PDB file of C-alpha atoms and ligand atoms in Angstrom:
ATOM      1  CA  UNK A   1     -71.127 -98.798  28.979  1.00 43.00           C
ATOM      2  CA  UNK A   2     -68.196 -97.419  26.824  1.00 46.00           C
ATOM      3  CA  UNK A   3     -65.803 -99.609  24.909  1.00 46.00           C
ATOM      4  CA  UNK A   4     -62.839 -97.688  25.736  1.00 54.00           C
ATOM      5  CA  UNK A   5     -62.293 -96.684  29.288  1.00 63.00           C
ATOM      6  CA  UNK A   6     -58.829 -95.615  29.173  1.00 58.00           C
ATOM      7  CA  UNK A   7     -57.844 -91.956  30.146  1.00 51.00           C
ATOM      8  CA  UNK A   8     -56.852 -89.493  27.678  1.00 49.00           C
ATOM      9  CA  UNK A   9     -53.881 -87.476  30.207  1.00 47.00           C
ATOM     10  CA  UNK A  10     -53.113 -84.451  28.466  1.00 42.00           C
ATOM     11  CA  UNK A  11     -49.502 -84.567  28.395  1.00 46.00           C
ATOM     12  CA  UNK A  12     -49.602 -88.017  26.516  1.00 49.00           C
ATOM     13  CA  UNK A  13     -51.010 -86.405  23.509  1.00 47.00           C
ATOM     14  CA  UNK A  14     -49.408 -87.562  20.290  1.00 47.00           C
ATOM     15  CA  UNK A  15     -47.160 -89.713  22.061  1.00 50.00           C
ATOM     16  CA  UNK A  16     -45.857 -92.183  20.086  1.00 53.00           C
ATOM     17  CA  UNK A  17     -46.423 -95.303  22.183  1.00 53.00           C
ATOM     18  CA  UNK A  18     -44.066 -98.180  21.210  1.00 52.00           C
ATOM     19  CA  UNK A  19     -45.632-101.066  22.454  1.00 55.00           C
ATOM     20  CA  UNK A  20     -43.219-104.011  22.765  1.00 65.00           C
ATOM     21  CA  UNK A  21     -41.930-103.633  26.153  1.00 85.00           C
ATOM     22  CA  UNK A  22     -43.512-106.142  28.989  1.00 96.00           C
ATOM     23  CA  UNK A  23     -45.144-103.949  31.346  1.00 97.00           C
ATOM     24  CA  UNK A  24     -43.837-105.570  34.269  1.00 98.00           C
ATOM     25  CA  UNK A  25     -40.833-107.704  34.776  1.00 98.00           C
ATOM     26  CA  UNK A  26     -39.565-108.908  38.345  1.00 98.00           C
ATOM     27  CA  UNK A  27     -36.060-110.000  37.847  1.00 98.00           C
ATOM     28  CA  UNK A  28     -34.488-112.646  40.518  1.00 98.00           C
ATOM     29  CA  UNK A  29     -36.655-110.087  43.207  1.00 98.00           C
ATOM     30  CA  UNK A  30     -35.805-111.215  46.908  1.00 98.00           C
ATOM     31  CA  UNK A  31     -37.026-110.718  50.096  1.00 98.00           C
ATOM     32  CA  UNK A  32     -36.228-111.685  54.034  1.00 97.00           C
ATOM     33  CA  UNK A  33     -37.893-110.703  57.436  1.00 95.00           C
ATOM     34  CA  UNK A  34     -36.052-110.383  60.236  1.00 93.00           C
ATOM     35  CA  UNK A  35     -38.144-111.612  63.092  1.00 90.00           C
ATOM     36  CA  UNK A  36     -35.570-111.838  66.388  1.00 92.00           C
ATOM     37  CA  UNK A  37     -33.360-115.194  65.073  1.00 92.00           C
ATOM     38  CA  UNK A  38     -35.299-116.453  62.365  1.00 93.00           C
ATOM     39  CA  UNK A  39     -34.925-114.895  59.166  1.00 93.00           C
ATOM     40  CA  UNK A  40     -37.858-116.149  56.879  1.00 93.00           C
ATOM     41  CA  UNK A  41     -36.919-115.762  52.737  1.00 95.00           C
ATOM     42  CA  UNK A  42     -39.924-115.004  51.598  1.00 97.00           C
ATOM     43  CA  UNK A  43     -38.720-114.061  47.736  1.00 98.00           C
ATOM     44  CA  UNK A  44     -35.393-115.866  46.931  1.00 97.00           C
ATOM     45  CA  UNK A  45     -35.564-114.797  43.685  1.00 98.00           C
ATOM     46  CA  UNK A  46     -38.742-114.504  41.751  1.00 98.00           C
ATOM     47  CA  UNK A  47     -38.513-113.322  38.712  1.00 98.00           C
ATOM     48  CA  UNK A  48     -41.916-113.197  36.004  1.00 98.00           C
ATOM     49  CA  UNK A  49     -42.570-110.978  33.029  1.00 98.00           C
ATOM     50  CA  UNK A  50     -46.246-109.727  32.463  1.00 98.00           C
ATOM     51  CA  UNK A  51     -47.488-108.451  29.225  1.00 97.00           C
ATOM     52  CA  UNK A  52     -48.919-105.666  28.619  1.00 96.00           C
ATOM     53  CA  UNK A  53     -52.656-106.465  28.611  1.00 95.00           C
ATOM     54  CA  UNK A  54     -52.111-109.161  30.245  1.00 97.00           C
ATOM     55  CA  UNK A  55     -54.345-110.343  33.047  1.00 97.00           C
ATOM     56  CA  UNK A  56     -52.976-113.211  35.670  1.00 98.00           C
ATOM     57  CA  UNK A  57     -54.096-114.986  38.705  1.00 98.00           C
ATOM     58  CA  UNK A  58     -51.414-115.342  41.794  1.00 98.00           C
ATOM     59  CA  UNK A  59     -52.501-119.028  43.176  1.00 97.00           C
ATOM     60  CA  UNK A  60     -50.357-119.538  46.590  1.00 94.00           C
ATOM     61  CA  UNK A  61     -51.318-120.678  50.288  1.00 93.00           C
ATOM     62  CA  UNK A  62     -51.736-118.324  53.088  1.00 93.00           C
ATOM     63  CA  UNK A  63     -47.675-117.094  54.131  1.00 93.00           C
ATOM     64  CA  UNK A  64     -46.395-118.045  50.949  1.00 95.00           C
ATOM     65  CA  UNK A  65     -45.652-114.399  50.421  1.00 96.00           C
ATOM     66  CA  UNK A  66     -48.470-113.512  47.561  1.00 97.00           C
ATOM     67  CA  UNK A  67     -48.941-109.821  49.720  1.00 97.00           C
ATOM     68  CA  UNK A  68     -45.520-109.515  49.842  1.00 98.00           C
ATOM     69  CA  UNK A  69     -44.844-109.572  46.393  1.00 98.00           C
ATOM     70  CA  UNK A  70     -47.683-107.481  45.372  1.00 98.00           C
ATOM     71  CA  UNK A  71     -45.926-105.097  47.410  1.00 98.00           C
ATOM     72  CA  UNK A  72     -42.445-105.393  45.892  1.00 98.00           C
ATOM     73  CA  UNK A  73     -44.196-105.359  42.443  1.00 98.00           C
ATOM     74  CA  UNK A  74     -46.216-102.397  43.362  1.00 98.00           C
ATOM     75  CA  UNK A  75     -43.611-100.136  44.560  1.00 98.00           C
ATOM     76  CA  UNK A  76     -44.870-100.329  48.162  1.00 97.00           C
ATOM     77  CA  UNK A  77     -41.901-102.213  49.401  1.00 96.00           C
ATOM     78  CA  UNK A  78     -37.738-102.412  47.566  1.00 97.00           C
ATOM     79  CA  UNK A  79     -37.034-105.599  47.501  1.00 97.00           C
ATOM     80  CA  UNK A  80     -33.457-106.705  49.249  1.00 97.00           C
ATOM     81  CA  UNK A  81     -32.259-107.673  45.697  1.00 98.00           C
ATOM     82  CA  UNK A  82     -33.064-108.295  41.962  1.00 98.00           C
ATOM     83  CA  UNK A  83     -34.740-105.811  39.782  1.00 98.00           C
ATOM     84  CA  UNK A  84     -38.650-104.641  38.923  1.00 98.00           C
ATOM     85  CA  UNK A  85     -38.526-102.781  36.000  1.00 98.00           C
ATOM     86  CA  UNK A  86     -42.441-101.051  35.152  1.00 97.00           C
ATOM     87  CA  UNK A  87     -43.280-100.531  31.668  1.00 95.00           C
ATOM     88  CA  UNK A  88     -39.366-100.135  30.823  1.00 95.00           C
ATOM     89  CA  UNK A  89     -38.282 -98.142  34.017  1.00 96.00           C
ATOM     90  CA  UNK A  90     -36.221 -99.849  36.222  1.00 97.00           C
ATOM     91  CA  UNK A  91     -36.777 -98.990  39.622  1.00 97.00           C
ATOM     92  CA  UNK A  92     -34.123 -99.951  41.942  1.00 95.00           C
ATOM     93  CA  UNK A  93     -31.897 -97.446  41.912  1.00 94.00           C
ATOM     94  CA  UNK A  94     -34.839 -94.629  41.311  1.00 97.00           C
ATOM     95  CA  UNK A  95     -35.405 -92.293  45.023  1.00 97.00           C
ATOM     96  CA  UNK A  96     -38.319 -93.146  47.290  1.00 96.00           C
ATOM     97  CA  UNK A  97     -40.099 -89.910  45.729  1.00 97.00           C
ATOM     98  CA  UNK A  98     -39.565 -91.182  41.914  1.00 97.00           C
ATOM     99  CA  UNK A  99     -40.872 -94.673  43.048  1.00 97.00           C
ATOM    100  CA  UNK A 100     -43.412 -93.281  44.790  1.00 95.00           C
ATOM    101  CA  UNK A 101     -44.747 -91.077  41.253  1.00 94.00           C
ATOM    102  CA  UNK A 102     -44.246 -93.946  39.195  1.00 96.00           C
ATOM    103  CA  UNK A 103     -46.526 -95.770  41.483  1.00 95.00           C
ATOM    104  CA  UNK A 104     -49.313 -93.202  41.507  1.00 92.00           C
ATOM    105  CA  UNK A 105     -49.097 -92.881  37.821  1.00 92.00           C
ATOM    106  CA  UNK A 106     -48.766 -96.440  36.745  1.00 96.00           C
ATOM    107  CA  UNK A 107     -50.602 -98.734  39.399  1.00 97.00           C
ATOM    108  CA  UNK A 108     -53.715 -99.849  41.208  1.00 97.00           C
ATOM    109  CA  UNK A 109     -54.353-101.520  43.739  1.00 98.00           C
ATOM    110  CA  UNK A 110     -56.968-103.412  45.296  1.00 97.00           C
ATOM    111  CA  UNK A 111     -57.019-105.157  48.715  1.00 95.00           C
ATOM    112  CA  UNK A 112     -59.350-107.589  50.365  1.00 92.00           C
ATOM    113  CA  UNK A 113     -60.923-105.001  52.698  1.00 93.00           C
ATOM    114  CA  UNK A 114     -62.284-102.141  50.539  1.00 92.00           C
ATOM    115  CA  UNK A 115     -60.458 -99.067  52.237  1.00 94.00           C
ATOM    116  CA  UNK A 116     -62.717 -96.581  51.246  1.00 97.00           C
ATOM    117  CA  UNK A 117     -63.293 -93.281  53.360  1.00 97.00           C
ATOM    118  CA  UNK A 118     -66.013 -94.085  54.836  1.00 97.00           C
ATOM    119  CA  UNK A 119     -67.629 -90.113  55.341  1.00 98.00           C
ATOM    120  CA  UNK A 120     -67.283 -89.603  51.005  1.00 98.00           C
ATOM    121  CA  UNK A 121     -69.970 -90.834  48.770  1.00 98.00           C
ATOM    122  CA  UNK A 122     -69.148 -93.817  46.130  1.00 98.00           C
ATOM    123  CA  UNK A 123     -69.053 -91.200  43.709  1.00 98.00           C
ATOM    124  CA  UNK A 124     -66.453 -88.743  46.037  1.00 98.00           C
ATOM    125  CA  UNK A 125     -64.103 -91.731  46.593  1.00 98.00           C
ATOM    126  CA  UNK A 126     -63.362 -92.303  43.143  1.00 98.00           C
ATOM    127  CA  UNK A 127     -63.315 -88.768  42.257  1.00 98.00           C
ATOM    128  CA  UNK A 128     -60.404 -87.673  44.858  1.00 97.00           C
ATOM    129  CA  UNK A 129     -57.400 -89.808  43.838  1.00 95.00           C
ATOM    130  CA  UNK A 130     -58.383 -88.132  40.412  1.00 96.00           C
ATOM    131  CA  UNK A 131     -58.035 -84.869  42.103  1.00 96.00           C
ATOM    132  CA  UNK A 132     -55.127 -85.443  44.187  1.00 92.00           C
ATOM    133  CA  UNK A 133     -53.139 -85.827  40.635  1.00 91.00           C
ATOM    134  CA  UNK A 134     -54.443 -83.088  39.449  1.00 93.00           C
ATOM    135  CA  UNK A 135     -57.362 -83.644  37.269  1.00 95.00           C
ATOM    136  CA  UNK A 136     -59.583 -81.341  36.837  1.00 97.00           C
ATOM    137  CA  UNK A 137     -63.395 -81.902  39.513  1.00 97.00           C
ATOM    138  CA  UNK A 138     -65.801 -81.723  36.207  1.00 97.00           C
ATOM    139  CA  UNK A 139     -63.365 -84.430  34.303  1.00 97.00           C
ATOM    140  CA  UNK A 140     -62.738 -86.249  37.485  1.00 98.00           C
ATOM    141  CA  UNK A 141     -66.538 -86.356  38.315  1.00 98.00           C
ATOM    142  CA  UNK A 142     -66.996 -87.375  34.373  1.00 98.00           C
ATOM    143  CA  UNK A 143     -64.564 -90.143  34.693  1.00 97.00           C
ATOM    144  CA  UNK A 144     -65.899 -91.317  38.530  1.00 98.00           C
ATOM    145  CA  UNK A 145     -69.067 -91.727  36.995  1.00 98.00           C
ATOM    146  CA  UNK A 146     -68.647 -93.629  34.098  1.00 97.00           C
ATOM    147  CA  UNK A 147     -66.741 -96.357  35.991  1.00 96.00           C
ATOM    148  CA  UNK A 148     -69.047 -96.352  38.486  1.00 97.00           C
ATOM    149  CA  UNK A 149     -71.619 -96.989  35.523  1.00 96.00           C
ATOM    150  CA  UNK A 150     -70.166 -99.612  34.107  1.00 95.00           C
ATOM    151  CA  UNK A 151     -69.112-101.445  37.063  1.00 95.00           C
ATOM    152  CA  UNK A 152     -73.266-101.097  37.802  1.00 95.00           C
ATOM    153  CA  UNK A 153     -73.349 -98.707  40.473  1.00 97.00           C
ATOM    154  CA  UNK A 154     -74.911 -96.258  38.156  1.00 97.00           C
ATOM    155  CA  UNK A 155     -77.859 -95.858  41.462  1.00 97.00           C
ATOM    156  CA  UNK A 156     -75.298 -96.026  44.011  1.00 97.00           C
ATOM    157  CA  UNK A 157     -73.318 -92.648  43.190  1.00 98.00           C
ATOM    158  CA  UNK A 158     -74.463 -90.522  46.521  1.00 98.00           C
ATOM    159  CA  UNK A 159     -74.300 -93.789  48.464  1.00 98.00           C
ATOM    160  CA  UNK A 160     -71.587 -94.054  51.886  1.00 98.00           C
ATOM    161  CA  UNK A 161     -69.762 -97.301  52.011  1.00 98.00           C
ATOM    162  CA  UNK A 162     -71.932 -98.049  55.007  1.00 97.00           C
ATOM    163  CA  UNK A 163     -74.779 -98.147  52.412  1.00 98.00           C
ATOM    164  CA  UNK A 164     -73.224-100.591  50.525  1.00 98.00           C
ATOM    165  CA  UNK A 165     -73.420-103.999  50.321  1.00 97.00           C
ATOM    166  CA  UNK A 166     -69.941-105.730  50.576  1.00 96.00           C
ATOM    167  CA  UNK A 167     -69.695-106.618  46.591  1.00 96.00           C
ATOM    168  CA  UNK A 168     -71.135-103.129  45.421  1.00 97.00           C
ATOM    169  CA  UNK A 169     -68.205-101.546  48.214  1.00 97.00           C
ATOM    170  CA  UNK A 170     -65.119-103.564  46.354  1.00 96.00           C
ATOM    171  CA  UNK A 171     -66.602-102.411  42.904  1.00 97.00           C
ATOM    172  CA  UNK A 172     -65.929 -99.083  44.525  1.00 98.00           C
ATOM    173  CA  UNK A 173     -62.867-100.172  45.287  1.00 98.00           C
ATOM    174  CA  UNK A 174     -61.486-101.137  41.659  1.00 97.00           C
ATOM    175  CA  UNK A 175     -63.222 -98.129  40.255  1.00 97.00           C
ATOM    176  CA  UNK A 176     -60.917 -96.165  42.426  1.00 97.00           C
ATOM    177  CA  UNK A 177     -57.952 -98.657  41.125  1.00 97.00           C
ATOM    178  CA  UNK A 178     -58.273 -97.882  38.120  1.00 97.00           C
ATOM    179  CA  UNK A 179     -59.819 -93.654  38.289  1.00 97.00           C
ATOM    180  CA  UNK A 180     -56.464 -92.598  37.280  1.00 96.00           C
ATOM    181  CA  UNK A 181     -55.788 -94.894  34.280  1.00 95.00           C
ATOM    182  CA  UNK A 182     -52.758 -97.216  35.724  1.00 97.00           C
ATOM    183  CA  UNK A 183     -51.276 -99.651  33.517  1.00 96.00           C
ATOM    184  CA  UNK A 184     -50.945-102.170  35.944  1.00 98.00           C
ATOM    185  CA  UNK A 185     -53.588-103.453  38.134  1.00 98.00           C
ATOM    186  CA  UNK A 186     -52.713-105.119  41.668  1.00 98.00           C
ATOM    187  CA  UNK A 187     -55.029-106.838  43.017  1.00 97.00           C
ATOM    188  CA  UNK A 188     -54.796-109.217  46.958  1.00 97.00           C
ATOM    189  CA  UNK A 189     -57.687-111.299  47.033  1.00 96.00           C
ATOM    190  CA  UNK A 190     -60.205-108.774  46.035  1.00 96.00           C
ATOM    191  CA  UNK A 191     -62.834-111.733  46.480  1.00 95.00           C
ATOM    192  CA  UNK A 192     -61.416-113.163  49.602  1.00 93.00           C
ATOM    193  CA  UNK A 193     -63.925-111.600  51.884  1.00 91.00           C
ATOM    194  CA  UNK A 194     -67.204-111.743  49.900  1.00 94.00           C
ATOM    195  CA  UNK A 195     -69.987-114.980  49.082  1.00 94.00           C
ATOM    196  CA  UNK A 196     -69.239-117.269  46.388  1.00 94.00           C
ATOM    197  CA  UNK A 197     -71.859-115.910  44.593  1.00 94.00           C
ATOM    198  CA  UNK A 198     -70.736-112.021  44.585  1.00 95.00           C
ATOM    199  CA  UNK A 199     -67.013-113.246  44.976  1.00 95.00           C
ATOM    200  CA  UNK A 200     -67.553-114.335  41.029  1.00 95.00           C
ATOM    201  CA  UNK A 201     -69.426-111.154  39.992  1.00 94.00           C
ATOM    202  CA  UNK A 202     -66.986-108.791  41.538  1.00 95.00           C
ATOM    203  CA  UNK A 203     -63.695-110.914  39.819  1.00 96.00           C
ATOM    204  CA  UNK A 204     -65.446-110.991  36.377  1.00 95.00           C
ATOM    205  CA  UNK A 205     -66.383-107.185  36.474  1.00 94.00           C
ATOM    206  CA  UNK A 206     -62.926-106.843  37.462  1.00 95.00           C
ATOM    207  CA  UNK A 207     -61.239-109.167  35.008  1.00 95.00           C
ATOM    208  CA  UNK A 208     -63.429-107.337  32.331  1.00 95.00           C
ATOM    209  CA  UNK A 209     -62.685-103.987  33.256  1.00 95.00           C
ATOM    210  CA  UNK A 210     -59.199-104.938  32.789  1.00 95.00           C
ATOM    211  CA  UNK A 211     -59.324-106.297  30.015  1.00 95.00           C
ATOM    212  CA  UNK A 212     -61.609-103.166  28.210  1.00 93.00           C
ATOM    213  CA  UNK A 213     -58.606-100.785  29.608  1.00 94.00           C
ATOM    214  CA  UNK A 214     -56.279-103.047  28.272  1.00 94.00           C
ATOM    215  CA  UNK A 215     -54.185-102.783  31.444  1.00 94.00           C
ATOM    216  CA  UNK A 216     -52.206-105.441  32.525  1.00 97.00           C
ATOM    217  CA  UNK A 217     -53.504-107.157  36.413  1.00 98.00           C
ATOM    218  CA  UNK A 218     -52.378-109.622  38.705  1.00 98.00           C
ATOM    219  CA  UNK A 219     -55.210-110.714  40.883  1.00 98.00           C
ATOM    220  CA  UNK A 220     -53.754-113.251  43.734  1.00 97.00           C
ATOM    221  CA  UNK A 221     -56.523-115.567  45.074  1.00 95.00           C
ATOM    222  CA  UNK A 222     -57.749-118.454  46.698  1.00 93.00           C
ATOM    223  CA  UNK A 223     -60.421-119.484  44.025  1.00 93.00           C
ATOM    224  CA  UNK A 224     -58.927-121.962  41.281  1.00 94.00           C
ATOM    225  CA  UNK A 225     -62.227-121.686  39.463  1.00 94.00           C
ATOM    226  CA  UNK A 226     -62.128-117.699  38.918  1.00 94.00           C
ATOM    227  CA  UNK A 227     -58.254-118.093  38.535  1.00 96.00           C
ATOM    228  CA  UNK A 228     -58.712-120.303  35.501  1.00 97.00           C
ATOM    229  CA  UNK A 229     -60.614-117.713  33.808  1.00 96.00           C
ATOM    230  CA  UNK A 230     -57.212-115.725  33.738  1.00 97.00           C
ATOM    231  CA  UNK A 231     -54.828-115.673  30.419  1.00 97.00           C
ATOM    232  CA  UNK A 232     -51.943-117.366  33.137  1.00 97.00           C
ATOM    233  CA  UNK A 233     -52.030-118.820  36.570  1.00 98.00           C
ATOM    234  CA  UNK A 234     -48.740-118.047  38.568  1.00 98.00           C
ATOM    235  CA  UNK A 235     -47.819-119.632  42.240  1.00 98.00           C
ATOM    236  CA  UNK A 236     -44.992-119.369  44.568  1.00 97.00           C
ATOM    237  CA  UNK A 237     -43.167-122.191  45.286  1.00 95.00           C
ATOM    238  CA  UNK A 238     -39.747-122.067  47.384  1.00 94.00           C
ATOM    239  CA  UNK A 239     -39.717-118.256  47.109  1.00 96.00           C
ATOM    240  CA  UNK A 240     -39.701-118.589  42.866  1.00 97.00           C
ATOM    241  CA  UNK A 241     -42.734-117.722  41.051  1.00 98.00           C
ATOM    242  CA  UNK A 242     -43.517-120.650  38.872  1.00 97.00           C
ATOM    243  CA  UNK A 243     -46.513-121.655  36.172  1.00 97.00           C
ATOM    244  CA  UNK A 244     -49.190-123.047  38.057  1.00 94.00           C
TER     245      UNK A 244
HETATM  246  P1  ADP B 301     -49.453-114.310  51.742  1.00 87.73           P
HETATM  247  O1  ADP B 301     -49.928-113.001  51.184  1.00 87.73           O
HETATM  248  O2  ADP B 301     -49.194-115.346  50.682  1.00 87.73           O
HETATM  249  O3  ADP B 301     -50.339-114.842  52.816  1.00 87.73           O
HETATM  250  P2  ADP B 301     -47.325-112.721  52.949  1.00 87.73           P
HETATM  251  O4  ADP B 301     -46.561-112.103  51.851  1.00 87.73           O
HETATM  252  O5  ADP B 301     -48.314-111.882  53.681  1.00 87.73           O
HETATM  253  O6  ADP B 301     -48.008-114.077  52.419  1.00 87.73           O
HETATM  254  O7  ADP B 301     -46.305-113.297  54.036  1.00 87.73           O
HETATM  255  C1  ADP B 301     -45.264-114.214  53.699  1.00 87.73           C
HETATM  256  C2  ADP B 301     -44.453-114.554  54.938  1.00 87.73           C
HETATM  257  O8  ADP B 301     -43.741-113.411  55.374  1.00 87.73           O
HETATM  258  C3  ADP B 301     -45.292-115.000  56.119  1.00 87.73           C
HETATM  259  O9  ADP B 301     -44.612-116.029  56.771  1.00 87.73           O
HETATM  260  C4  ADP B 301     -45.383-113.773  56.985  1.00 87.73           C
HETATM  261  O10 ADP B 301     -45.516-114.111  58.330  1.00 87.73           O
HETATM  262  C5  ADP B 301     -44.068-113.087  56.717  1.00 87.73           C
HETATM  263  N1  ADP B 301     -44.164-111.619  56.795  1.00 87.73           N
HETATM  264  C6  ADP B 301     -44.929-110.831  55.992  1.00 87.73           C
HETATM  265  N2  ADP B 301     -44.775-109.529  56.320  1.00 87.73           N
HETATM  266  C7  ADP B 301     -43.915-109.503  57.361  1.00 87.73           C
HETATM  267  C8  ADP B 301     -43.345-108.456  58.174  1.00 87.73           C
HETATM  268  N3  ADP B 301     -43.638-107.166  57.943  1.00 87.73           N
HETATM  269  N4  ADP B 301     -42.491-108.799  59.154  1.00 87.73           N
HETATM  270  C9  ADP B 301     -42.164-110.102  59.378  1.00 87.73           C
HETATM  271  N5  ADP B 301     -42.653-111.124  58.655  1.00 87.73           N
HETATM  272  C10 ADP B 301     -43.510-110.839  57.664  1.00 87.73           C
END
């Protein structure tokens, strides 16, 4: 295990990182479906600002719109109003192709269902994102393998998803989240499909590989107990994110 698992990108080099900005702020962010007459507001304005480094829970019942604002935050979805502005860039006005690089560049995600390609090895799913922006296959390899070290799949590298066991598959998962150094971490019940038992291994590995990349995460779940582990608890209530 390393103590620092961020990812040294070339072109950040000597940056000068000023580091007072939020990393994520949703301003007044709203949201409707259309379904035939009823039009359901699931966002009527939202608005939260996360921290860099900071690492919150999203507590909210089933259909109170915790995927769809993972999506809006993520980039996935615009909102029909309000603002999301990522580590000082905000995004509303930006073209589907800028959102869609500040999304590759900046964010994670992880979903209930692990997603992985099921025909790649453990080690081959967290190396291709890696490649696919451009890394370099002995650094990307480098990189796979240490997170899939210290997430403790260090004898599971060659393994297919199929020869996983459903924890050891969503550790895959967030090591693929996070292969390409995000600063923000999205994360839709990563636990919700897993035993109690693994469910709180696989959210403290995650929590703590957050919190030794410093990147900022907010994990929406079911579980009060694993949510009070968090540094803030956040729910939905009338379309408004509110303090839980
Ligand atoms: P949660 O993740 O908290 O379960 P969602 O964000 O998935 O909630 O959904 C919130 C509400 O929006 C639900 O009532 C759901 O039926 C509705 N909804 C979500 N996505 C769509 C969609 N693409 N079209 C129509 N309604 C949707």
């Amino acid at each position: 295990m390393t103590d620092d698992l961020s990812f040294d990108d070339p072109a950040d080099a000597g940056a000068a990182e000023p580091q007072a900005a939020p990393l994520l702020v949703l301003d007044r962010v709203t949201r409707a479906y259309v379904q035939g007459e009823t039009r359901i507001e699931v966002l009527a304005g939202a608005s939260a600002t996360i921290e860099s480094g900071e690492v919150v829970a999203l507590i909210a019942p089933s259909g109170a719109g915790k995927s769809t604002l993972l999506h809006v935050a993520g980039l996935l979805e615009r909102p029909d109003g309000g603002e999301v502005t990522l580590d000082g860039t905000a995004t509303s006005h930006l073209s589907d192709s800028a959102r869609t690089a500040l999304r590759r560049n900046q964010i994670g995600f992880v979903y209930q269902f692990h997603h992985l390609l099921p025909e790649f090895s453990a080690l081959e799913n967290v190396v291709l994102p890696q490649l696919i922006r451009g890394l370099g296959e002995r650094e990307a390899r480098r990189r796979a393998e240490e997170l899939l070290t210290y997430l403790g799949l260090g004898a599971r590298l060659k393994h297919r998803p199929a020869e996983l066991s459903g924890g050891e598959q969503q550790r895959v998962a967030i090591a693929r989240a996070v292969a390409n150094a995000p600063r923000l971490l999205l994360a839709d019940e990563p636990t919700g499909n897993l035993d109690p038992d693994t469910a709180s291994h696989v959210f403290t590995t995650l929590t703590a590989l957050a919190r030794a990349s410093g990147l900022s995460a907010i994990v929406a779940t079911h579980n009060l107990d694993l949510a009070a582990t968090l540094d803030r608890r956040l729910t939905l209530r009338d379309g408004g994110l509110v303090e839980a």
